[in-house]
Backbone as numpy.savetxt, mean C-alpha at the origin, in Angstrom:
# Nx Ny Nz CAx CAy CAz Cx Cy Cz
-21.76 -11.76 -5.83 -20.59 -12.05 -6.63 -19.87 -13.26 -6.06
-18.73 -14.24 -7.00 -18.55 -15.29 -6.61 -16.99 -14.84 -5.91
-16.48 -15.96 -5.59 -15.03 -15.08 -4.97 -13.85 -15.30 -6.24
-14.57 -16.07 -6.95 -13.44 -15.61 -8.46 -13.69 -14.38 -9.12
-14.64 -13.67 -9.39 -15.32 -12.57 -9.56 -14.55 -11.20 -8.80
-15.08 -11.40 -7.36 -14.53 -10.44 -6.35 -13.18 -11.03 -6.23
-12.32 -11.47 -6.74 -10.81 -11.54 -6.43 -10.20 -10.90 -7.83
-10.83 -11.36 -8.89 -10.65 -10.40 -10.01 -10.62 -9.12 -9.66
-11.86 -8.35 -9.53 -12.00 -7.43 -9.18 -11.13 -6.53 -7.98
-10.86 -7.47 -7.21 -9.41 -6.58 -6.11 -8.58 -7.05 -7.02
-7.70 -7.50 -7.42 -6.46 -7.90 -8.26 -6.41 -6.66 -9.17
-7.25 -6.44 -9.95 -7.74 -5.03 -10.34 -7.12 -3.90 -9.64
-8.05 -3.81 -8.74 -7.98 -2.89 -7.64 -6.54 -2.76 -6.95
-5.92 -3.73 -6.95 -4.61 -3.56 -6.07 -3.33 -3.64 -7.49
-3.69 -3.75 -8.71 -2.91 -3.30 -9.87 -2.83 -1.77 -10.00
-4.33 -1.46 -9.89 -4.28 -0.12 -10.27 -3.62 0.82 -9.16
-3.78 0.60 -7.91 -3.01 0.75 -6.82 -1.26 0.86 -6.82
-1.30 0.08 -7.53 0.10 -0.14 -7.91 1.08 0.45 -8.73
0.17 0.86 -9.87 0.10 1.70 -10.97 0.28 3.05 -10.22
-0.86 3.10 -9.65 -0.74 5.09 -9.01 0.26 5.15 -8.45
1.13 4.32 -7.16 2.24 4.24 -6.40 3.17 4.70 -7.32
3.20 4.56 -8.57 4.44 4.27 -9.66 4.33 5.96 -10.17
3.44 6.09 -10.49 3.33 7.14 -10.71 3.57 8.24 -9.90
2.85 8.66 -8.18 3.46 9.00 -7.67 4.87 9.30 -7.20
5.10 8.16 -7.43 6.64 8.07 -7.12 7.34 8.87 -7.97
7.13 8.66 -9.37 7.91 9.41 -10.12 7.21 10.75 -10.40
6.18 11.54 -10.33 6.16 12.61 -9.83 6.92 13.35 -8.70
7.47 12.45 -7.56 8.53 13.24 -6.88 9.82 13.12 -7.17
10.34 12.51 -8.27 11.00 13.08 -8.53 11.33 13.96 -9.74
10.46 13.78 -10.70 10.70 14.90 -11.78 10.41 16.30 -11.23
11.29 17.16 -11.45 12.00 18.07 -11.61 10.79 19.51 -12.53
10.42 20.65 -11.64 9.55 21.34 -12.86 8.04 22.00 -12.39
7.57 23.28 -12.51 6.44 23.75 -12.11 4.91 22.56 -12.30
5.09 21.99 -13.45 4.02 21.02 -13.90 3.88 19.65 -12.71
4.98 19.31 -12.74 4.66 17.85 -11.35 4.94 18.72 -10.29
5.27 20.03 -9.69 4.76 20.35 -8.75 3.47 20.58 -8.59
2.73 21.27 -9.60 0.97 21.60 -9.42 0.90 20.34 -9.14
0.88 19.27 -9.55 0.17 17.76 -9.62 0.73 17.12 -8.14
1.92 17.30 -7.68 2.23 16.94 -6.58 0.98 17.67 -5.59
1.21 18.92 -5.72 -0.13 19.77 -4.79 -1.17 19.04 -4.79
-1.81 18.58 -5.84 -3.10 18.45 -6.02 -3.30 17.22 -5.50
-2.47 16.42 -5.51 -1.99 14.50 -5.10 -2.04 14.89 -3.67
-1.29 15.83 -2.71 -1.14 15.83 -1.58 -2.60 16.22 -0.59
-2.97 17.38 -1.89 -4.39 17.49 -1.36 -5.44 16.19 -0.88
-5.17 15.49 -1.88 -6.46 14.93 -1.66 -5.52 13.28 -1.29
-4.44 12.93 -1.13 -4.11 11.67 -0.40 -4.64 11.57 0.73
-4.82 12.47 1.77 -5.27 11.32 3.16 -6.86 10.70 2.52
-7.29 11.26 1.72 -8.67 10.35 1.75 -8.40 9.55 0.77
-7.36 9.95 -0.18 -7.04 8.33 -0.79 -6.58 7.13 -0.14
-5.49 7.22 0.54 -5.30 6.34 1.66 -6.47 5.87 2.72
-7.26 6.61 3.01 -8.22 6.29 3.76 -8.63 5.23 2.51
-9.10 5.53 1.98 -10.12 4.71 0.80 -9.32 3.55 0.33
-8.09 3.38 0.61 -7.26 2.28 0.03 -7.04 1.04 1.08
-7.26 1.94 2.49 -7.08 0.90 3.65 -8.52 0.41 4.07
-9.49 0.85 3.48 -10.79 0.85 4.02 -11.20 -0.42 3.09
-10.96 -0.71 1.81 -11.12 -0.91 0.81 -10.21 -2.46 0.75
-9.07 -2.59 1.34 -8.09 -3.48 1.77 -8.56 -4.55 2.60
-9.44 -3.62 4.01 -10.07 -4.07 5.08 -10.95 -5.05 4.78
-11.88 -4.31 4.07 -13.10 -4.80 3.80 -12.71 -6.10 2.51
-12.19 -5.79 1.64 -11.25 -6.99 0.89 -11.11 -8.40 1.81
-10.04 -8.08 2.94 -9.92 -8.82 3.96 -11.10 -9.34 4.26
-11.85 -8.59 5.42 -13.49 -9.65 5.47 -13.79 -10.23 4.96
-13.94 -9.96 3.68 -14.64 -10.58 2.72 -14.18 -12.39 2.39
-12.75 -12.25 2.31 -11.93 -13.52 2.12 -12.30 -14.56 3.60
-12.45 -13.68 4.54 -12.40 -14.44 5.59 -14.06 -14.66 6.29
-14.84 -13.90 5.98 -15.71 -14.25 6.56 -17.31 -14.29 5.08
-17.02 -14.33 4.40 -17.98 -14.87 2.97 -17.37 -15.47 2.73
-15.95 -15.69 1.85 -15.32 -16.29 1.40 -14.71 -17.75 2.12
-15.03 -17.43 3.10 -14.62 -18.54 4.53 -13.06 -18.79 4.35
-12.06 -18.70 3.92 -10.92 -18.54 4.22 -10.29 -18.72 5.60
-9.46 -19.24 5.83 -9.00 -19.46 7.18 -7.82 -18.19 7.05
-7.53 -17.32 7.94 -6.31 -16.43 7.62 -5.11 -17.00 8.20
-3.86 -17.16 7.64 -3.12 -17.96 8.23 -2.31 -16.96 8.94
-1.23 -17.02 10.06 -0.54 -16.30 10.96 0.12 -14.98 10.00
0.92 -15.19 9.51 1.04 -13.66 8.43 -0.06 -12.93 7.84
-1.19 -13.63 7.34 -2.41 -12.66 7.12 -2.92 -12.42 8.40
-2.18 -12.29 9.66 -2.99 -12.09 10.52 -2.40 -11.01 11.03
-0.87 -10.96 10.99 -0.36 -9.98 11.05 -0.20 -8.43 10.53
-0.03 -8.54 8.85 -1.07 -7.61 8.00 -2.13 -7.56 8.06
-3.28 -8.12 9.02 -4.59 -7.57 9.24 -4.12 -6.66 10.71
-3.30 -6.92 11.53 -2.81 -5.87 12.43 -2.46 -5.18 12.29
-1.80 -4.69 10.94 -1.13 -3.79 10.32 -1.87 -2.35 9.70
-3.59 -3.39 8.69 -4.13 -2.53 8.09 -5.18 -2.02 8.76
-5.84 -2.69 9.87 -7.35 -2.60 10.32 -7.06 -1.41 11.16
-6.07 -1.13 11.41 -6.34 -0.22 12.34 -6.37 1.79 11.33
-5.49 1.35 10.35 -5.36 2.40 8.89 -6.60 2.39 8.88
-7.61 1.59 8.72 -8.74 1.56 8.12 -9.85 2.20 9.12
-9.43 2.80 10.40 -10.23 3.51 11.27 -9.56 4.66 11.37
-8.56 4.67 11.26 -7.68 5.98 11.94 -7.28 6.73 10.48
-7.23 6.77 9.43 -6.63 7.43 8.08 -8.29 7.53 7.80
-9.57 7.43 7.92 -10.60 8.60 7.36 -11.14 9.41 8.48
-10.62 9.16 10.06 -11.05 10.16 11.11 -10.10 10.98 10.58
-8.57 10.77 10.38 -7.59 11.99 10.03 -8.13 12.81 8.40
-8.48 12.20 7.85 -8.87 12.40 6.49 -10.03 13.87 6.57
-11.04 13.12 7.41 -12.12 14.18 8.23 -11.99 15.27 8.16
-10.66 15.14 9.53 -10.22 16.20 10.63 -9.08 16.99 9.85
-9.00 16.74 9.35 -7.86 17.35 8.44 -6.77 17.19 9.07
-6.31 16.05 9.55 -4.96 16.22 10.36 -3.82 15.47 9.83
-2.74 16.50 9.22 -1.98 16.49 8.07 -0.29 15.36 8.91
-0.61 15.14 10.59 0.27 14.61 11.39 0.02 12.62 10.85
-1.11 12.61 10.67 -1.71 10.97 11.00 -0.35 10.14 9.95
0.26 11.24 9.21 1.37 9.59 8.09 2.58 9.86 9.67
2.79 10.40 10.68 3.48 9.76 11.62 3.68 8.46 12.01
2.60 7.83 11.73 2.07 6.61 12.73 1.66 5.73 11.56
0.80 6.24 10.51 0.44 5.78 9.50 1.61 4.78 9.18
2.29 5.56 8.18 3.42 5.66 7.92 4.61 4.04 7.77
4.82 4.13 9.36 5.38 3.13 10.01 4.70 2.28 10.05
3.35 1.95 10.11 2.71 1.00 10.54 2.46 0.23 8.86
2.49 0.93 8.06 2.24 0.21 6.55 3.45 -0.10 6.56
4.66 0.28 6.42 5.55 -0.34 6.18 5.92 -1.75 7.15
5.93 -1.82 8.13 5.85 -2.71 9.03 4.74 -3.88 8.34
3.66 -3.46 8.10 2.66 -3.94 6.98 3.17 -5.08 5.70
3.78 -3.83 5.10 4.61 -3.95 3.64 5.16 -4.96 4.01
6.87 -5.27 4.93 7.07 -6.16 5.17 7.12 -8.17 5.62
5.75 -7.46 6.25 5.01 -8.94 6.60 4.62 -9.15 5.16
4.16 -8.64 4.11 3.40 -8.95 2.68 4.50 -9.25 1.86
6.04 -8.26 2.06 6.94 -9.50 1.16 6.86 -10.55 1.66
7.59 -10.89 2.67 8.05 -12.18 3.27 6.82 -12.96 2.61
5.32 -12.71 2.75 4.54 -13.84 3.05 4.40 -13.91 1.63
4.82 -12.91 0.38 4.56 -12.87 -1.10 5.73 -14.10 -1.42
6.99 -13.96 -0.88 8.44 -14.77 -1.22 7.98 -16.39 -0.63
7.56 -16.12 0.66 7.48 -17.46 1.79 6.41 -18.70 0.64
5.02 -17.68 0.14 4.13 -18.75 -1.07 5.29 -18.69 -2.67
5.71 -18.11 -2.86 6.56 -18.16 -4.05 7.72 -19.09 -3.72
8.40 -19.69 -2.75 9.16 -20.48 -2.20 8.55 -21.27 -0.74
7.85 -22.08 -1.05 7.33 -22.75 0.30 7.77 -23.55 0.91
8.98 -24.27 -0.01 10.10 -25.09 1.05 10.42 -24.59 2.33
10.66 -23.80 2.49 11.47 -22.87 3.81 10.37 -22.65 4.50
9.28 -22.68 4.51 8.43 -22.79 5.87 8.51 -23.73 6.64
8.58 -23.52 8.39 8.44 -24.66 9.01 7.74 -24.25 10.06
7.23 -23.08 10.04 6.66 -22.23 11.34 4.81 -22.10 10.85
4.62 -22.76 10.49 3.15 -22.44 9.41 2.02 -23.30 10.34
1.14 -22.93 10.38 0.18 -23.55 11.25 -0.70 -24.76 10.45
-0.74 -26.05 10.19 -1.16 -27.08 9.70 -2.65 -26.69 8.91
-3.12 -26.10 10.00 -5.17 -25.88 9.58 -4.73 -24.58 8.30
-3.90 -23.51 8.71 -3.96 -22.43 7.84 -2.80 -22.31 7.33
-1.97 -22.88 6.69 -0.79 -22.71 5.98 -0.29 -21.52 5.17
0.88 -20.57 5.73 0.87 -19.79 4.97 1.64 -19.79 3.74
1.97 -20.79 2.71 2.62 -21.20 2.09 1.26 -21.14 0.82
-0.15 -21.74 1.35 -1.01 -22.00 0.30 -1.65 -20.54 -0.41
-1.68 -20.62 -1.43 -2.60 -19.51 -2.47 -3.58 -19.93 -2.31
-4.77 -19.20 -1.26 -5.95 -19.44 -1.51 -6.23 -18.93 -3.02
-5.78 -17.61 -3.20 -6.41 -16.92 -4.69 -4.99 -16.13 -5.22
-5.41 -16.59 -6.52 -4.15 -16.80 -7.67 -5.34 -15.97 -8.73
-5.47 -14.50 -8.84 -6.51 -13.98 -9.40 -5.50 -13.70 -10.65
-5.83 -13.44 -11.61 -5.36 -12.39 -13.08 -4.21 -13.80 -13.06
-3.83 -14.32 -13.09 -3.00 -15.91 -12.88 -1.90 -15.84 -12.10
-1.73 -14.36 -11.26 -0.62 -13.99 -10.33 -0.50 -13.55 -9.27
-1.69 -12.70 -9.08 -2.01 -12.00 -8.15 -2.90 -12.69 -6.64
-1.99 -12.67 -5.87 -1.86 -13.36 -4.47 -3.02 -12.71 -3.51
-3.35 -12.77 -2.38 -3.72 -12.17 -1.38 -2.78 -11.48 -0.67
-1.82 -11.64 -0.37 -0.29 -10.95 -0.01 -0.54 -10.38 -0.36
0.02 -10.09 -2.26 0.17 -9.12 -2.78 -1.09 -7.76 -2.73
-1.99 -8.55 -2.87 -2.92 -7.19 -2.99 -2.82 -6.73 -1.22
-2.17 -7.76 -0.34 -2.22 -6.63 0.82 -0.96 -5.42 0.48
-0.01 -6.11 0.00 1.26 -5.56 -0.10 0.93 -4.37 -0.90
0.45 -4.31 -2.46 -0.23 -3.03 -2.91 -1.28 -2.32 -2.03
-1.69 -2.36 -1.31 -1.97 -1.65 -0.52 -1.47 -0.69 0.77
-0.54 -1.39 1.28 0.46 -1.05 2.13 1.49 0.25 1.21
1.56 -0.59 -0.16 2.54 0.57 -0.86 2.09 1.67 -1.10
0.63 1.71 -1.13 0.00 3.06 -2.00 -0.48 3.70 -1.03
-0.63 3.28 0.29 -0.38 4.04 1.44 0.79 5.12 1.67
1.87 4.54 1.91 3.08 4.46 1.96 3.42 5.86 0.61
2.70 5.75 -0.29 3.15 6.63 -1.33 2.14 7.76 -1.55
0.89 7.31 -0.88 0.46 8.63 -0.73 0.58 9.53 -0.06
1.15 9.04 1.25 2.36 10.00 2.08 3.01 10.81 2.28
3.92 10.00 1.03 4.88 10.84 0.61 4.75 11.61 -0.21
3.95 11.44 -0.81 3.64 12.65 -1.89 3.07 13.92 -1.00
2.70 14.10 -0.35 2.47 15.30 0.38 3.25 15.79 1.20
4.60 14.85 1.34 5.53 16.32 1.48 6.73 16.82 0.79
7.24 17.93 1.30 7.63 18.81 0.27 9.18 17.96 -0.26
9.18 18.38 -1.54 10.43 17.42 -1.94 11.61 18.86 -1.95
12.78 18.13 -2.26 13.94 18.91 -1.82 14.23 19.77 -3.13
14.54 20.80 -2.82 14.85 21.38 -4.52 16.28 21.91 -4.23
16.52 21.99 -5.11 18.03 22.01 -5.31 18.76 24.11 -4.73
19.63 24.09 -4.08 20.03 25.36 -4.21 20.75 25.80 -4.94
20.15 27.62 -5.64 20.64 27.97 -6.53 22.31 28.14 -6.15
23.03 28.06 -7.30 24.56 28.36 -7.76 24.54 30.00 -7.33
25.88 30.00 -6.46 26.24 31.57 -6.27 27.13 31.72 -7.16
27.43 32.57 -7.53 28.28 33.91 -8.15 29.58 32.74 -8.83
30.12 32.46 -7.72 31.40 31.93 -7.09 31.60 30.37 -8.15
30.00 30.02 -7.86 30.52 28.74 -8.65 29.92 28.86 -10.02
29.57 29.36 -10.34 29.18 29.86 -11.96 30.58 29.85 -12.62
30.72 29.21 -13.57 32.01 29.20 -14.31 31.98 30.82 -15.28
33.17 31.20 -15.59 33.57 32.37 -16.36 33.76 32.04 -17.45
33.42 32.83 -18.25 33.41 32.27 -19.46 34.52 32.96 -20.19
C-alpha cells in the first residue's frame, strides 16, 4: 500500500476512534438499565480495546517513520513516549486480566493527549514555533489525509479512545434515593 492509501486508511481508523470515544462518553452519562448493560459490556471488553488502539497507533507510527521514511519531529517524539509503551503494557494487562493497568495507563495518555493538542494547534498556527528542529519541523503536515486529518490528530484520537475506554469501566455515580423528608406532600 502507498502512504496515501495507508494514511487514508488510519484517518479512518482514528475517525472511527473518535466516533466510539463520543459515544462512550455519552453512555456514561445517560441515565437507565439499557446504557448500564452496554456500559457492562464496553467495560468488559475495553482493556483489549485499548490494547488494540495503542498497538494499532504504534504500529501506525512505524510505519510513517520507518516505510514511510518520515523524519519524527520532537513532539512526535514525545507522543511516541507516550504511546509505545501502552502498546506493550495495555495487552499484557488485557491478558492478565488486570483491571489496575488504567492507573498508569490513564495518566500517561493524557500526558499523551496533551503533547497531540499543542502539536495539532502548533501545525494549525505555525507562526509561534521557534523551538522546532530545522531537519524535522514540527509545524509541517507530513499527511493531511481525508483533507484534515493530521498525524497529531490521529495520535490525539488515539490517546482519547484510550482515555475513554477507561473510563467506561468504572462505575458511574447514581444518584441517592429521596427520603421521606424530602418528598414533597401533597
Amino acid at each position: 500500500m502507498d502512504v496515501a492509501t495507508t494514511s487514508k486508511f488510519l484517518a479512518l481508523l482514528a475517525i472511527v476512534a473518535v466516533g466510539g470515544s463520543v459515544a462512550i462518553t455519552a453512555l456514561r452519562l445517560l441515565p437507565g438499565p439499557g446504557p448500564a448493560t452496554v456500559r457492562a459490556d464496553v467495560a468488559r471488553v475495553a482493556p483489549w480495546l485499548a490494547a488494540a488502539v495503542a498497538v494499532a497507533a504504534t504500529a501506525g507510527s512505524l510505519y510513517y517513520s520507518e516505510i514511510a521514511g518520515f523524519v519524527p519531529c520532537e513532539l512526535c517524539w514525545y507522543q511516541r513516549i507516550a504511546m509505545y509503551p501502552l502498546a506493550v503494557v495495555l495487552p499484557i494487562a488485557a491478558v492478565r486480566g488486570d483491571r489496575t493497568v488504567g492507573r498508569y495507563a490513564v495518566p500517561l495518555a493524557v500526558l499523551g493527549a496533551a503533547v497531540s493538542v499543542y502539536h495539532v494547534q502548533l501545525q494549525a498556527f505555525p507562526d509561534q514555533s521557534s523551538s522546532c528542529d530545522a531537519a524535522a519541523p514540527c509545524t509541517v503536515r507530513e499527511v493531511t489525509a481525508l483533507g484534515f486529518v493530521t498525524i497529531p490528530m490521529m495520535a490525539l484520537a488515539g490517546f482519547v479512545t484510550v482515555v475513554a475506554l477507561f473510563l467506561a469501566g468504572r462505575p458511574t455515580r447514581t444518584a441517592v434515593p429521596a427520603t421521606t423528608s424530602e418528598v414533597p406532600v401533597p
